[in-house]
Short mmCIF file of C-alpha atoms and ligand atoms in Angstrom, two decimals:
data_model
loop_
_atom_site.label_atom_id
_atom_site.label_comp_id
_atom_site.label_asym_id
_atom_site.label_seq_id
_atom_site.Cartn_x
_atom_site.Cartn_y
_atom_site.Cartn_z
CA UNK U 41 -113.11 50.88 -76.41
CA UNK U 42 -115.60 48.12 -77.26
CA UNK U 43 -118.93 47.50 -75.33
CA UNK U 44 -118.31 44.47 -73.03
CA UNK U 45 -120.71 41.24 -73.59
CA UNK U 46 -121.45 41.54 -69.85
CA UNK U 47 -121.01 44.10 -67.25
CA UNK U 48 -121.84 43.56 -63.61
CA UNK U 49 -121.55 46.78 -61.78
CA UNK U 50 -121.79 46.60 -57.81
CA UNK U 51 -124.71 44.32 -57.26
CA UNK U 52 -125.93 43.40 -53.91
CA UNK U 53 -128.34 40.58 -53.66
CA UNK U 54 -130.47 39.38 -51.10
CA UNK U 55 -132.29 35.94 -50.68
CA UNK U 56 -134.60 35.39 -48.03
CA UNK U 57 -133.66 37.59 -45.42
CA UNK U 58 -129.94 37.22 -45.99
CA UNK U 59 -127.54 39.40 -47.99
CA UNK U 60 -125.86 36.77 -50.33
CA UNK U 61 -124.14 39.19 -52.60
CA UNK U 62 -121.87 42.05 -51.72
CA UNK U 63 -120.90 44.66 -54.14
CA UNK U 64 -120.01 42.22 -56.97
CA UNK U 65 -118.51 43.57 -60.04
CA UNK U 66 -117.32 41.75 -63.15
CA UNK U 67 -116.78 42.22 -66.79
CA UNK U 68 -116.65 39.92 -69.81
CA UNK U 69 -115.53 41.08 -73.25
CA UNK U 70 -117.05 39.62 -76.47
CA UNK U 71 -115.41 36.38 -77.16
CA UNK U 72 -113.80 36.01 -73.82
CA UNK U 73 -114.07 32.59 -71.56
CA UNK U 74 -114.18 33.65 -67.94
CA UNK U 75 -114.49 31.69 -64.99
CA UNK U 76 -116.02 32.13 -61.52
CA UNK U 77 -114.28 29.97 -58.79
CA UNK U 78 -114.98 29.66 -55.30
CA UNK U 79 -116.18 27.00 -52.51
CA UNK U 80 -119.78 25.85 -51.57
CA UNK U 81 -121.76 28.93 -50.65
CA UNK U 82 -119.85 31.68 -51.90
CA UNK U 83 -122.74 32.86 -54.04
CA UNK U 84 -121.71 31.72 -57.40
CA UNK U 85 -125.28 30.55 -58.25
CA UNK U 86 -126.87 33.52 -56.77
CA UNK U 87 -124.74 35.61 -59.20
CA UNK U 88 -125.57 33.81 -62.07
CA UNK U 89 -129.24 34.10 -60.91
CA UNK U 90 -128.81 37.94 -60.72
CA UNK U 91 -127.31 37.98 -64.22
CA UNK U 92 -130.09 35.97 -65.62
CA UNK U 93 -132.96 37.59 -63.62
CA UNK U 94 -133.97 34.71 -61.59
CA UNK U 95 -132.84 36.59 -58.26
CA UNK U 96 -132.76 40.24 -59.16
CA UNK U 97 -130.24 42.33 -57.10
CA UNK U 98 -131.34 44.83 -54.87
CA UNK U 99 -128.72 47.43 -56.12
CA UNK U 100 -126.23 47.62 -58.78
CA UNK U 101 -126.46 47.45 -62.52
CA UNK U 102 -126.12 44.34 -65.17
CA UNK U 103 -125.69 45.21 -68.59
CA UNK U 104 -125.68 42.85 -71.67
CA UNK U 105 -124.20 44.09 -74.82
CA UNK U 106 -124.55 47.79 -73.16
CA UNK U 107 -128.29 47.38 -72.56
CA UNK U 108 -129.27 47.73 -68.97
CA UNK U 109 -130.98 44.36 -68.10
CA UNK U 110 -131.19 44.78 -64.28
CA UNK U 111 -134.26 43.19 -62.96
CA UNK U 112 -135.41 41.97 -66.56
CA UNK U 113 -137.01 38.53 -66.07
CA UNK U 114 -135.53 35.30 -67.35
CA UNK U 115 -137.78 34.90 -70.14
CA UNK U 116 -136.28 37.76 -71.81
CA UNK U 117 -132.61 36.16 -72.00
CA UNK U 118 -133.00 34.37 -75.39
CA UNK U 119 -133.97 37.44 -77.12
CA UNK U 120 -130.75 39.08 -75.60
CA UNK U 121 -128.98 35.94 -77.12
CA UNK U 122 -128.02 34.75 -73.82
CA UNK U 123 -128.57 31.23 -72.59
CA UNK U 124 -128.02 29.50 -69.05
CA UNK U 125 -127.10 25.84 -68.29
CA UNK U 126 -128.12 25.89 -64.85
CA UNK U 127 -126.85 24.05 -61.90
CA UNK U 128 -127.92 20.14 -61.88
CA UNK U 129 -128.95 20.55 -65.62
CA UNK U 130 -132.77 21.18 -65.36
CA UNK U 131 -133.46 19.07 -68.20
CA UNK U 132 -137.13 17.66 -68.81
CA UNK U 133 -136.58 13.93 -67.79
CA UNK U 134 -139.87 12.69 -69.45
CA UNK U 135 -139.25 14.21 -72.81
CA UNK U 136 -136.73 12.71 -75.37
CA UNK U 137 -133.31 14.28 -76.16
CA UNK U 138 -134.72 15.71 -79.44
CA UNK U 139 -137.46 17.38 -77.58
CA UNK U 140 -135.20 18.73 -74.89
CA UNK U 141 -132.95 20.15 -77.48
CA UNK U 142 -135.99 21.45 -79.41
CA UNK U 143 -137.08 23.45 -76.28
CA UNK U 144 -134.10 25.57 -76.48
CA UNK U 145 -135.07 26.80 -79.76
CA UNK U 146 -138.69 27.84 -78.46
CA UNK U 147 -138.19 31.59 -78.40
CA UNK U 148 -136.56 31.44 -81.78
CA UNK U 149 -139.47 30.53 -84.41
CA UNK U 150 -137.07 29.06 -86.58
CA UNK U 151 -138.01 27.17 -89.82
CA UNK U 152 -137.81 23.42 -89.77
CA UNK U 153 -134.75 23.09 -91.92
CA UNK U 154 -132.79 25.61 -89.80
CA UNK U 155 -133.58 23.81 -86.64
CA UNK U 156 -132.77 20.43 -88.16
CA UNK U 157 -129.33 21.79 -88.95
CA UNK U 158 -129.00 23.15 -85.58
CA UNK U 159 -129.93 19.77 -84.04
CA UNK U 160 -127.21 18.27 -86.55
CA UNK U 161 -124.89 20.78 -84.93
CA UNK U 162 -125.42 19.87 -81.54
CA UNK U 163 -125.05 16.10 -82.23
CA UNK U 164 -121.78 16.99 -84.10
CA UNK U 165 -120.66 18.50 -80.90
CA UNK U 166 -121.80 15.74 -78.82
CA UNK U 167 -121.41 12.44 -80.86
CA UNK U 168 -122.36 10.49 -77.71
CA UNK U 169 -125.95 11.74 -77.96
CA UNK U 170 -126.44 10.75 -81.40
CA UNK U 171 -127.91 7.04 -80.72
CA UNK U 172 -130.18 8.71 -77.93
CA UNK U 173 -131.82 11.20 -80.17
CA UNK U 174 -135.32 9.49 -79.56
CA UNK U 175 -134.42 8.44 -75.97
CA UNK U 176 -136.24 9.57 -73.10
CA UNK U 177 -133.67 12.09 -71.33
CA UNK U 178 -134.23 10.87 -67.82
CA UNK U 179 -132.83 7.49 -68.91
CA UNK U 180 -129.28 8.94 -69.77
CA UNK U 181 -126.17 9.13 -67.53
CA UNK U 182 -125.23 12.33 -65.73
CA UNK U 183 -122.63 13.14 -68.42
CA UNK U 184 -125.24 12.62 -71.31
CA UNK U 185 -127.67 14.95 -69.62
CA UNK U 186 -125.18 17.51 -69.05
CA UNK U 187 -124.51 17.34 -72.50
CA UNK U 188 -128.42 17.59 -73.37
CA UNK U 189 -128.41 20.66 -71.11
CA UNK U 190 -125.53 22.28 -72.90
CA UNK U 191 -127.02 21.30 -76.38
CA UNK U 192 -130.40 22.77 -75.35
CA UNK U 193 -128.59 26.16 -74.27
CA UNK U 194 -127.12 26.22 -77.70
CA UNK U 195 -130.30 25.77 -79.57
CA UNK U 196 -131.12 29.41 -78.36
CA UNK U 197 -128.19 30.40 -80.50
CA UNK U 198 -126.52 32.41 -77.70
CA UNK U 199 -123.59 34.73 -78.12
CA UNK U 200 -123.13 34.56 -74.32
CA UNK U 201 -123.28 31.24 -72.56
CA UNK U 202 -123.68 30.87 -68.80
CA UNK U 203 -122.68 27.60 -67.40
CA UNK U 204 -123.24 26.63 -63.50
CA UNK U 205 -120.79 23.82 -62.70
CA UNK U 206 -121.23 21.69 -65.63
CA UNK U 207 -118.64 19.14 -64.20
CA UNK U 208 -120.41 18.42 -60.85
CA UNK U 209 -120.59 14.94 -60.10
CA UNK U 210 -119.13 13.75 -63.65
CA UNK U 211 -116.25 11.25 -64.15
CA UNK U 212 -113.08 12.64 -65.69
CA UNK U 213 -113.69 11.07 -68.94
CA UNK U 214 -116.98 12.52 -69.61
CA UNK U 215 -115.86 15.87 -68.02
CA UNK U 216 -112.91 15.96 -70.70
CA UNK U 217 -115.50 15.39 -73.43
CA UNK U 218 -117.92 18.41 -72.04
CA UNK U 219 -115.06 20.65 -71.55
CA UNK U 220 -113.63 19.79 -75.15
CA UNK U 221 -116.83 20.74 -76.45
CA UNK U 222 -116.63 24.11 -74.57
CA UNK U 223 -113.28 24.77 -75.90
CA UNK U 224 -114.59 24.28 -79.47
CA UNK U 225 -117.56 26.81 -78.63
CA UNK U 226 -115.03 29.49 -77.49
CA UNK U 227 -113.25 28.82 -80.66
CA UNK U 228 -116.02 29.61 -82.61
CA UNK U 229 -116.40 32.84 -80.84
CA UNK U 230 -119.13 32.14 -78.23
CA UNK U 231 -118.63 34.16 -75.07
CA UNK U 232 -118.47 31.92 -72.10
CA UNK U 233 -118.95 32.70 -68.34
CA UNK U 234 -118.15 29.45 -66.48
CA UNK U 235 -119.00 28.72 -62.55
CA UNK U 236 -116.53 25.86 -61.74
CA UNK U 237 -115.04 24.75 -58.52
CA UNK U 238 -112.56 22.66 -60.30
CA UNK U 239 -109.78 24.96 -61.07
CA UNK U 240 -107.98 22.56 -63.39
CA UNK U 241 -110.84 22.20 -65.64
CA UNK U 242 -111.53 25.90 -65.40
CA UNK U 243 -107.81 26.75 -66.13
CA UNK U 244 -108.11 24.35 -69.21
CA UNK U 245 -110.56 26.69 -71.15
CA UNK U 246 -110.77 30.20 -69.45
CA UNK U 247 -108.44 32.84 -70.05
CA UNK U 248 -108.97 34.42 -66.52
CA UNK U 249 -111.13 33.75 -63.49
CA UNK U 250 -112.85 35.64 -60.78
CA UNK U 251 -112.59 34.21 -57.35
CA UNK U 252 -115.59 34.42 -54.84
CA UNK U 253 -115.70 33.98 -51.45
CA UNK U 254 -118.50 34.64 -48.99
CA UNK U 255 -120.59 36.98 -51.52
CA UNK U 256 -117.78 39.02 -52.76
CA UNK U 257 -115.25 38.69 -55.47
CA UNK U 258 -111.91 38.49 -53.68
CA UNK U 259 -109.40 38.27 -56.47
CA UNK U 260 -108.73 37.55 -60.10
CA UNK U 261 -106.44 35.14 -61.83
CA UNK U 262 -105.07 34.51 -64.88
CA UNK U 263 -105.25 30.79 -66.69
CA UNK U 264 -101.69 30.11 -65.71
CA UNK U 265 -102.28 31.45 -62.15
CA UNK U 266 -105.38 29.18 -61.82
CA UNK U 267 -103.52 26.36 -63.17
CA UNK U 268 -100.73 26.69 -60.46
CA UNK U 269 -103.66 27.20 -57.82
CA UNK U 270 -105.10 24.06 -58.84
CA UNK U 271 -101.90 22.26 -58.02
CA UNK U 272 -101.79 23.83 -54.45
CA UNK U 273 -105.28 24.85 -53.45
CA UNK U 274 -108.17 22.24 -52.60
CA UNK U 275 -111.47 23.55 -53.46
CA UNK U 276 -113.50 20.61 -52.74
CA UNK U 277 -113.13 18.60 -56.05
CA UNK U 278 -110.73 16.46 -57.75
CA UNK U 279 -110.02 15.87 -61.32
N1 ATP R 379 -133.44 30.44 -51.32
C1 ATP R 379 -132.39 30.93 -50.80
N2 ATP R 379 -132.99 31.56 -49.52
C2 ATP R 379 -131.96 32.03 -48.58
N3 ATP R 379 -130.77 31.88 -48.73
C3 ATP R 379 -130.12 31.17 -50.01
C4 ATP R 379 -131.01 30.71 -50.98
N4 ATP R 379 -130.55 29.95 -51.82
C5 ATP R 379 -129.14 30.20 -51.58
N5 ATP R 379 -128.91 30.72 -50.38
C6 ATP R 379 -127.83 30.95 -49.60
O1 ATP R 379 -126.95 32.00 -50.44
C7 ATP R 379 -125.51 31.59 -50.17
C8 ATP R 379 -124.90 31.56 -51.69
O2 ATP R 379 -125.51 30.31 -52.20
P1 ATP R 379 -125.22 30.02 -53.71
O3 ATP R 379 -126.06 28.84 -54.04
O4 ATP R 379 -125.17 31.32 -54.60
O5 ATP R 379 -123.71 29.70 -53.53
P2 ATP R 379 -122.77 28.75 -54.51
O6 ATP R 379 -121.40 29.42 -54.71
O7 ATP R 379 -123.46 28.63 -55.81
O8 ATP R 379 -122.62 27.75 -53.68
P3 ATP R 379 -122.53 25.61 -54.45
O9 ATP R 379 -120.93 25.78 -54.70
O10 ATP R 379 -122.81 25.05 -53.06
O11 ATP R 379 -123.26 25.69 -55.58
C9 ATP R 379 -125.48 30.52 -49.35
O12 ATP R 379 -125.09 30.80 -47.83
C10 ATP R 379 -127.00 29.74 -49.41
O13 ATP R 379 -127.13 29.09 -48.13
MG1 MG R 380 -123.93 27.11 -57.08
#
């Protein structure tokens, strides 16, 4: 059996005085695209925070490519070839698009020519950004800012890409553009763990999903089951 890209084993996480995650386990194999779905407050962002080291779990284990990274700080992520597109994007509004993208490559110490090629790659994935290359990122639309956030994560050349609700607040057309880009990344072999409340969008690119509720994994669904659920279940977002 091959070593999973990501293994979360029985983690429990506390925020403030409240236990938010209860014995959460999941596995993502190399090359898979997996969703975490669940209602507001289920603990999805906290789970991503525990995986990335922002909110270390109080018990349980997290392994990336077989290495135990439990409690390892977020600064170490890039060297493990993991990148996060955080909830609400977290881009640097006063900087230009290009500067935002280059920040994603900060830990790589790559040569100029290599960075230029990687920037071109991001602009190829998101052609809508080309004409905003030198624009202030804060002046862009929400969808364009989401593209910048994903582009910045890609500049770290991740093997595992974590995205926390990239469709949030975006119009259907721009959602489709973003999910088209994620599908292309998946085809290239990038492993993706996607937090998504929109089941239809999740089903479009993910092979399977973990369902979260009240801080626990309460089930798993295949892509087809997810698509069926999207037609019958209302989880708080349309599209
Ligand atoms: N810093 C914090 N201190 C205390 N409790 C917190 C903190 N952040 C989140 N929580 C609580 O943890 C629970 C899970 O929150 P979390 O943000 O992980 O859920 P989520 O599934 O990402 O929700 P959403 O869909 O709204 O983004 C919620 O009850 C929330 O109130
Ligand atoms: Mg969240």
